[in-house]
Amino acid sequence: MAYETITVDIKDHVALITLNRPEALNALNSQLLGELTTALEKADDSDKVRCMVITGSEKAFAAGADITEMADKGFVEMYRQNFFGNESDRFLRVRKPIIAAVSGYALGGGCELAMMCDFIIAADTAKFGQPEINLGVIAGIGGTQRLTRFVGKSKSMDMHLTGRFMDAEEAESCGLVSRIVPAKKLKEEALAAAGKIAEKSLLASMAAKDAVNRSYETTLAEGLNYERRLFFSLFATEDQSEGMAAFTEKREPQFRDK
Ligand code: HXC
């Protein structure tokens, strides 16, 4: 399928999806989000892909939802269209791991998109923010909920109420990003992390993603129970036998996703 607002490169079982609307700092419009979710769904279904990386340009991961697309809309249209709600739901149904590789601005919907990924690797130039308050609105695809879970109430309130930006160092120190790398090495480092993930058993990767995400949705007791059931279920896979045999035989495992 030919995309106009993203590019997709698949190599060594990793799909690198690059947001590509440079004229608008990768602002998220319906076309881009539609193409992105379609590309993720295809990657999720493909035997050739075991991990996805979403990135933008050096200047911007994404500067938010496209303000020109929203500016003239009213409540009824936003509500009937479930603006960006359907794409968000499709995104969250993707079961393989997704890494956000963020350089430059990740603002508003851009920050929310990064937070929908499974973890964020930030370039030292990254700037995160939820500046929707400056437009007379608030975050609409998870910002108030996810940022609060990442960084706690006080900092989340600060970000949402003042609209200030957070640099990469602050984002790492408060747990929003997993690591910071030099901007010039962002793609290389993100692909290396994805490559590591792609070496594992896909069944175990998917179970790990599922279990960690469950921790946001349930009580500790239920989450522990959920994890234990998934853990036990992996003992029905050939990859578990192979992984443990390889360890005892002091060799690299050959996972076959079975
Ligand atoms: C549409 C955008 C845009 C956006 C930037 N552009 N952000 N267009 N929507 N979110 C466009 C600019 O209009 C400009 O186009 C070009 O990209 C370059 O941007 P500049 O402003 O000239 O660049 P710079 O001076 O470097 O400033 C960068 C910036 C600023 C700080 C990121 O662009 C900015 O504040 N953008 C808006 C950020 C924002 O408010 N995001 C939240 C959106 S609401 P031209 O044609 O003039 O060259 C949101 C809600 C999510 O995300 C919920 C949805 C359900």
GROMACS .gro file of C-alpha atoms and ligand atoms in nm:
model
  313
    1MET     CA    1   0.000   0.000   0.000
    2ALA     CA    2   0.130   0.347  -0.089
    3TYR     CA    3   0.135   0.584   0.205
    4GLU     CA    4   0.156   0.962   0.171
    5THR     CA    5   0.217   1.074   0.529
    6ILE     CA    6   0.442   0.796   0.662
    7THR     CA    7   0.716   0.572   0.530
    8VAL     CA    8   0.760   0.209   0.629
    9ASP     CA    9   1.086   0.016   0.607
   10ILE     CA   10   1.102  -0.346   0.714
   11LYS     CA   11   1.443  -0.496   0.781
   12ASP     CA   12   1.565  -0.776   1.007
   13HIS     CA   13   1.213  -0.832   1.149
   14VAL     CA   14   1.178  -0.467   1.256
   15ALA     CA   15   0.931  -0.225   1.095
   16LEU     CA   16   1.056   0.133   1.107
   17ILE     CA   17   0.763   0.370   1.061
   18THR     CA   18   0.861   0.732   1.001
   19LEU     CA   19   0.604   1.011   1.030
   20ASN     CA   20   0.646   1.223   0.720
   21ARG     CA   21   0.465   1.557   0.717
   22PRO     CA   22   0.769   1.784   0.747
   23GLU     CA   23   0.579   2.093   0.636
   24ALA     CA   24   0.365   2.068   0.952
   25LEU     CA   25   0.622   1.922   1.193
   26ASN     CA   26   0.445   1.586   1.159
   27ALA     CA   27   0.120   1.722   1.301
   28LEU     CA   28  -0.123   1.432   1.328
   29ASN     CA   29  -0.417   1.457   1.090
   30SER     CA   30  -0.677   1.194   1.008
   31GLN     CA   31  -0.484   1.072   0.707
   32LEU     CA   32  -0.160   1.029   0.900
   33LEU     CA   33  -0.323   0.853   1.194
   34GLY     CA   34  -0.521   0.631   0.955
   35GLU     CA   35  -0.207   0.535   0.764
   36LEU     CA   36  -0.009   0.484   1.083
   37THR     CA   37  -0.265   0.252   1.239
   38THR     CA   38  -0.304   0.060   0.914
   39ALA     CA   39   0.075   0.015   0.891
   40LEU     CA   40   0.088  -0.103   1.253
   41GLU     CA   41  -0.195  -0.351   1.198
   42LYS     CA   42  -0.022  -0.489   0.888
   43ALA     CA   43   0.305  -0.522   1.082
   44ASP     CA   44   0.119  -0.690   1.367
   45ASP     CA   45  -0.019  -0.947   1.120
   46SER     CA   46   0.306  -1.000   0.930
   47ASP     CA   47   0.541  -1.292   0.992
   48LYS     CA   48   0.824  -1.065   0.876
   49VAL     CA   49   0.787  -0.824   1.171
   50ARG     CA   50   0.854  -0.884   1.540
   51CYS     CA   51   0.888  -0.527   1.667
   52MET     CA   52   0.794  -0.179   1.544
   53VAL     CA   53   0.966   0.158   1.584
   54ILE     CA   54   0.781   0.486   1.530
   55THR     CA   55   0.991   0.795   1.472
   56GLY     CA   56   0.965   1.142   1.322
   57SER     CA   57   1.219   1.394   1.198
   58GLU     CA   58   1.514   1.548   1.377
   59LYS     CA   59   1.307   1.860   1.456
   60ALA     CA   60   0.979   1.693   1.549
   61PHE     CA   61   0.845   1.354   1.644
   62ALA     CA   62   0.503   1.521   1.612
   63ALA     CA   63   0.395   1.873   1.711
   64GLY     CA   64   0.047   1.757   1.809
   65ALA     CA   65  -0.283   1.701   1.641
   66ASP     CA   66  -0.320   1.912   1.327
   67ILE     CA   67  -0.469   2.236   1.451
   68THR     CA   68  -0.587   2.337   1.103
   69GLU     CA   69  -0.794   2.017   1.079
   70MET     CA   70  -0.962   2.079   1.416
   71ALA     CA   71  -1.000   2.457   1.413
   72ASP     CA   72  -1.340   2.481   1.243
   73LYS     CA   73  -1.501   2.174   1.393
   74GLY     CA   74  -1.786   2.185   1.643
   75PHE     CA   75  -1.888   1.948   1.920
   76VAL     CA   76  -2.134   1.747   1.713
   77GLU     CA   77  -1.881   1.674   1.439
   78MET     CA   78  -1.605   1.585   1.687
   79TYR     CA   79  -1.841   1.359   1.880
   80ARG     CA   80  -1.998   1.188   1.577
   81GLN     CA   81  -1.658   1.136   1.419
   82ASN     CA   82  -1.510   1.018   1.753
   83PHE     CA   83  -1.214   1.234   1.652
   84PHE     CA   84  -0.896   1.025   1.670
   85GLY     CA   85  -1.075   0.786   1.908
   86ASN     CA   86  -1.107   0.507   1.654
   87GLU     CA   87  -0.741   0.532   1.551
   88SER     CA   88  -0.633   0.533   1.917
   89ASP     CA   89  -0.837   0.221   1.986
   90ARG     CA   90  -0.686   0.046   1.682
   91PHE     CA   91  -0.337   0.149   1.794
   92LEU     CA   92  -0.391   0.005   2.140
   93ARG     CA   93  -0.501  -0.331   1.997
   94VAL     CA   94  -0.156  -0.387   1.839
   95ARG     CA   95   0.001  -0.680   2.026
   96LYS     CA   96   0.364  -0.668   1.916
   97PRO     CA   97   0.603  -0.427   2.092
   98ILE     CA   98   0.621  -0.069   1.966
   99ILE     CA   99   0.906   0.170   2.049
  100ALA     CA  100   0.875   0.548   2.012
  101ALA     CA  101   1.203   0.711   1.903
  102VAL     CA  102   1.157   1.080   1.980
  103SER     CA  103   1.373   1.364   1.854
  104GLY     CA  104   1.266   1.728   1.888
  105TYR     CA  105   0.906   1.818   1.965
  106ALA     CA  106   0.659   1.561   2.099
  107LEU     CA  107   0.372   1.791   2.187
  108GLY     CA  108   0.002   1.741   2.252
  109GLY     CA  109  -0.111   1.446   2.042
  110GLY     CA  110   0.257   1.384   1.960
  111CYS     CA  111   0.339   1.331   2.327
  112GLU     CA  112   0.026   1.119   2.362
  113LEU     CA  113   0.125   0.909   2.060
  114ALA     CA  114   0.470   0.849   2.211
  115MET     CA  115   0.307   0.746   2.539
  116MET     CA  116   0.079   0.497   2.356
  117CYS     CA  117   0.395   0.315   2.246
  118ASP     CA  118   0.545   0.057   2.481
  119PHE     CA  119   0.847   0.266   2.569
  120ILE     CA  120   1.012   0.586   2.461
  121ILE     CA  121   1.374   0.634   2.362
  122ALA     CA  122   1.452   1.006   2.355
  123ALA     CA  123   1.717   1.200   2.169
  124ASP     CA  124   1.892   1.458   2.385
  125THR     CA  125   1.701   1.719   2.183
  126ALA     CA  126   1.357   1.585   2.272
  127LYS     CA  127   1.095   1.819   2.414
  128PHE     CA  128   0.770   1.685   2.555
  129GLY     CA  129   0.462   1.887   2.635
  130GLN     CA  130   0.085   1.901   2.657
  131PRO     CA  131   0.028   2.259   2.540
  132GLU     CA  132  -0.339   2.215   2.443
  133ILE     CA  133  -0.432   2.457   2.724
  134ASN     CA  134  -0.288   2.737   2.506
  135LEU     CA  135  -0.550   2.652   2.244
  136GLY     CA  136  -0.839   2.660   2.488
  137VAL     CA  137  -0.872   2.281   2.506
  138ILE     CA  138  -0.712   1.987   2.686
  139ALA     CA  139  -0.540   1.665   2.579
  140GLY     CA  140  -0.774   1.429   2.392
  141ILE     CA  141  -0.596   1.102   2.323
  142GLY     CA  142  -0.478   1.002   2.667
  143GLY     CA  143  -0.249   1.280   2.787
  144THR     CA  144  -0.422   1.357   3.116
  145GLN     CA  145  -0.440   0.987   3.202
  146ARG     CA  146  -0.111   0.848   3.072
  147LEU     CA  147   0.121   1.136   3.161
  148THR     CA  148  -0.018   1.129   3.515
  149ARG     CA  149   0.057   0.758   3.543
  150PHE     CA  150   0.409   0.814   3.407
  151VAL     CA  151   0.515   1.119   3.607
  152GLY     CA  152   0.267   1.159   3.894
  153LYS     CA  153  -0.007   1.413   3.959
  154SER     CA  154   0.198   1.719   4.045
  155LYS     CA  155   0.419   1.722   3.735
  156SER     CA  156   0.133   1.615   3.511
  157MET     CA  157  -0.083   1.901   3.640
  158ASP     CA  158   0.210   2.139   3.587
  159MET     CA  159   0.248   2.023   3.226
  160HIS     CA  160  -0.123   2.032   3.143
  161LEU     CA  161  -0.203   2.358   3.324
  162THR     CA  162   0.099   2.568   3.224
  163GLY     CA  163   0.162   2.406   2.885
  164ARG     CA  164   0.536   2.413   2.949
  165PHE     CA  165   0.776   2.176   2.775
  166MET     CA  166   0.992   1.914   2.944
  167ASP     CA  167   1.341   1.840   2.811
  168ALA     CA  168   1.485   1.491   2.767
  169GLU     CA  169   1.673   1.497   3.096
  170GLU     CA  170   1.365   1.588   3.297
  171ALA     CA  171   1.164   1.329   3.102
  172GLU     CA  172   1.414   1.057   3.192
  173SER     CA  173   1.440   1.160   3.556
  174CYS     CA  174   1.062   1.139   3.601
  175GLY     CA  175   1.020   0.810   3.415
  176LEU     CA  176   0.854   0.932   3.096
  177VAL     CA  177   1.135   0.796   2.879
  178SER     CA  178   1.342   0.482   2.924
  179ARG     CA  179   1.672   0.628   2.801
  180ILE     CA  180   1.835   0.926   2.633
  181VAL     CA  181   2.071   0.893   2.337
  182PRO     CA  182   2.255   1.150   2.125
  183ALA     CA  183   2.023   1.285   1.854
  184LYS     CA  184   2.249   1.163   1.575
  185LYS     CA  185   2.232   0.807   1.710
  186LEU     CA  186   1.858   0.796   1.781
  187LYS     CA  187   1.752   0.580   1.488
  188GLU     CA  188   2.049   0.346   1.528
  189GLU     CA  189   1.986   0.302   1.902
  190ALA     CA  190   1.611   0.253   1.860
  191LEU     CA  191   1.666  -0.003   1.584
  192ALA     CA  192   1.925  -0.180   1.800
  193ALA     CA  193   1.674  -0.201   2.087
  194ALA     CA  194   1.408  -0.327   1.846
  195GLY     CA  195   1.658  -0.577   1.706
  196LYS     CA  196   1.719  -0.714   2.054
  197ILE     CA  197   1.345  -0.753   2.105
  198ALA     CA  198   1.313  -0.919   1.764
  199GLU     CA  199   1.561  -1.189   1.875
  200LYS     CA  200   1.332  -1.304   2.156
  201SER     CA  201   1.036  -1.536   2.137
  202LEU     CA  202   0.752  -1.330   1.993
  203LEU     CA  203   0.509  -1.519   2.217
  204ALA     CA  204   0.702  -1.411   2.526
  205SER     CA  205   0.735  -1.051   2.401
  206MET     CA  206   0.362  -1.030   2.341
  207ALA     CA  207   0.290  -1.179   2.682
  208ALA     CA  208   0.528  -0.932   2.850
  209LYS     CA  209   0.360  -0.638   2.676
  210ASP     CA  210   0.017  -0.769   2.769
  211ALA     CA  211   0.111  -0.823   3.134
  212VAL     CA  212   0.285  -0.486   3.184
  213ASN     CA  213  -0.005  -0.302   3.021
  214ARG     CA  214  -0.247  -0.490   3.246
  215SER     CA  215  -0.079  -0.328   3.547
  216TYR     CA  216  -0.238   0.001   3.439
  217GLU     CA  217  -0.584  -0.147   3.420
  218THR     CA  218  -0.633  -0.349   3.733
  219THR     CA  219  -0.553  -0.404   4.102
  220LEU     CA  220  -0.218  -0.547   4.211
  221ALA     CA  221  -0.377  -0.878   4.317
  222GLU     CA  222  -0.558  -0.918   3.984
  223GLY     CA  223  -0.247  -0.810   3.793
  224LEU     CA  224  -0.034  -1.067   3.975
  225ASN     CA  225  -0.290  -1.332   3.898
  226TYR     CA  226  -0.296  -1.229   3.531
  227GLU     CA  227   0.084  -1.238   3.511
  228ARG     CA  228   0.097  -1.582   3.674
  229ARG     CA  229  -0.155  -1.724   3.426
  230LEU     CA  230   0.041  -1.583   3.131
  231PHE     CA  231   0.366  -1.713   3.282
  232PHE     CA  232   0.223  -2.063   3.321
  233SER     CA  233   0.077  -2.051   2.969
  234LEU     CA  234   0.422  -1.992   2.819
  235PHE     CA  235   0.513  -2.340   2.945
  236ALA     CA  236   0.287  -2.469   2.668
  237THR     CA  237   0.526  -2.326   2.406
  238GLU     CA  238   0.823  -2.480   2.229
  239ASP     CA  239   1.006  -2.150   2.281
  240GLN     CA  240   1.006  -2.205   2.658
  241SER     CA  241   1.163  -2.553   2.614
  242GLU     CA  242   1.412  -2.412   2.363
  243GLY     CA  243   1.503  -2.108   2.578
  244MET     CA  244   1.569  -2.317   2.887
  245ALA     CA  245   1.747  -2.596   2.695
  246ALA     CA  246   1.972  -2.338   2.527
  247PHE     CA  247   2.063  -2.194   2.866
  248THR     CA  248   2.162  -2.531   3.010
  249GLU     CA  249   2.347  -2.626   2.690
  250LYS     CA  250   2.529  -2.288   2.693
  251ARG     CA  251   2.420  -2.188   2.343
  252GLU     CA  252   2.203  -1.919   2.186
  253PRO     CA  253   1.831  -2.007   2.170
  254GLN     CA  254   1.659  -2.050   1.832
  255PHE     CA  255   1.308  -1.924   1.894
  256ARG     CA  256   1.043  -2.028   1.643
  257ASP     CA  257   0.737  -1.854   1.788
  258LYS     CA  258   0.575  -2.188   1.860
  259HXC     C1  259  -0.077   2.216   1.244
  259HXC     C2  260   0.140   2.281   1.283
  259HXC     C3  261   0.136   2.227   1.413
  259HXC     C4  262   0.014   2.164   1.455
  259HXC     C5  263   0.329   2.312   1.382
  259HXC     N1  264   0.263   2.332   1.267
  259HXC     N2  265   0.255   2.249   1.472
  259HXC     N3  266   0.035   2.275   1.200
  259HXC     N4  267  -0.089   2.163   1.367
  259HXC     N5  268   0.000   2.105   1.575
  259HXC     C6  269   0.309   2.398   1.146
  259HXC     C7  270   0.320   2.550   1.163
  259HXC     O1  271   0.195   2.610   1.147
  259HXC     C8  272   0.417   2.585   1.055
  259HXC     O2  273   0.349   2.587   0.931
  259HXC     C9  274   0.513   2.466   1.054
  259HXC     O3  275   0.443   2.358   1.117
  259HXC    C10  276   0.639   2.493   1.132
  259HXC     O4  277   0.602   2.538   1.262
  259HXC     P1  278   0.656   2.673   1.327
  259HXC     O5  279   0.559   2.713   1.432
  259HXC     O6  280   0.688   2.775   1.223
  259HXC     O7  281   0.794   2.621   1.392
  259HXC     P2  282   0.865   2.676   1.523
  259HXC     O8  283   0.861   2.826   1.527
  259HXC     O9  284   0.998   2.609   1.526
  259HXC    O10  285   0.775   2.625   1.647
  259HXC    C11  286   0.760   2.485   1.669
  259HXC    C12  287   0.643   2.457   1.769
  259HXC    C13  288   0.516   2.528   1.720
  259HXC    C14  289   0.684   2.509   1.910
  259HXC    C15  290   0.627   2.307   1.776
  259HXC    O11  291   0.493   2.493   1.583
  259HXC    C16  292   0.393   2.495   1.799
  259HXC    O12  293   0.373   2.548   1.909
  259HXC     N6  294   0.307   2.410   1.742
  259HXC    C17  295   0.180   2.376   1.802
  259HXC    C18  296   0.198   2.282   1.917
  259HXC    C19  297   0.065   2.244   1.982
  259HXC    O13  298  -0.009   2.335   2.028
  259HXC     N7  299   0.030   2.117   1.985
  259HXC    C20  300  -0.094   2.070   2.042
  259HXC    C21  301  -0.199   2.060   1.933
  259HXC     S1  302  -0.357   2.012   1.996
  259HXC     P3  303   0.367   2.709   0.827
  259HXC    O14  304   0.271   2.673   0.716
  259HXC    O15  305   0.333   2.833   0.899
  259HXC    O16  306   0.512   2.700   0.788
  259HXC    C22  307  -0.345   1.847   2.020
  259HXC    C23  308  -0.469   1.778   2.073
  259HXC    C24  309  -0.456   1.630   2.071
  259HXC    O17  310  -0.245   1.788   1.998
  259HXC    C25  311  -0.589   1.561   2.090
  259HXC    C26  312  -0.653   1.518   1.964
  259HXC    C27  313  -0.777   1.435   1.983
   0.00000   0.00000   0.00000
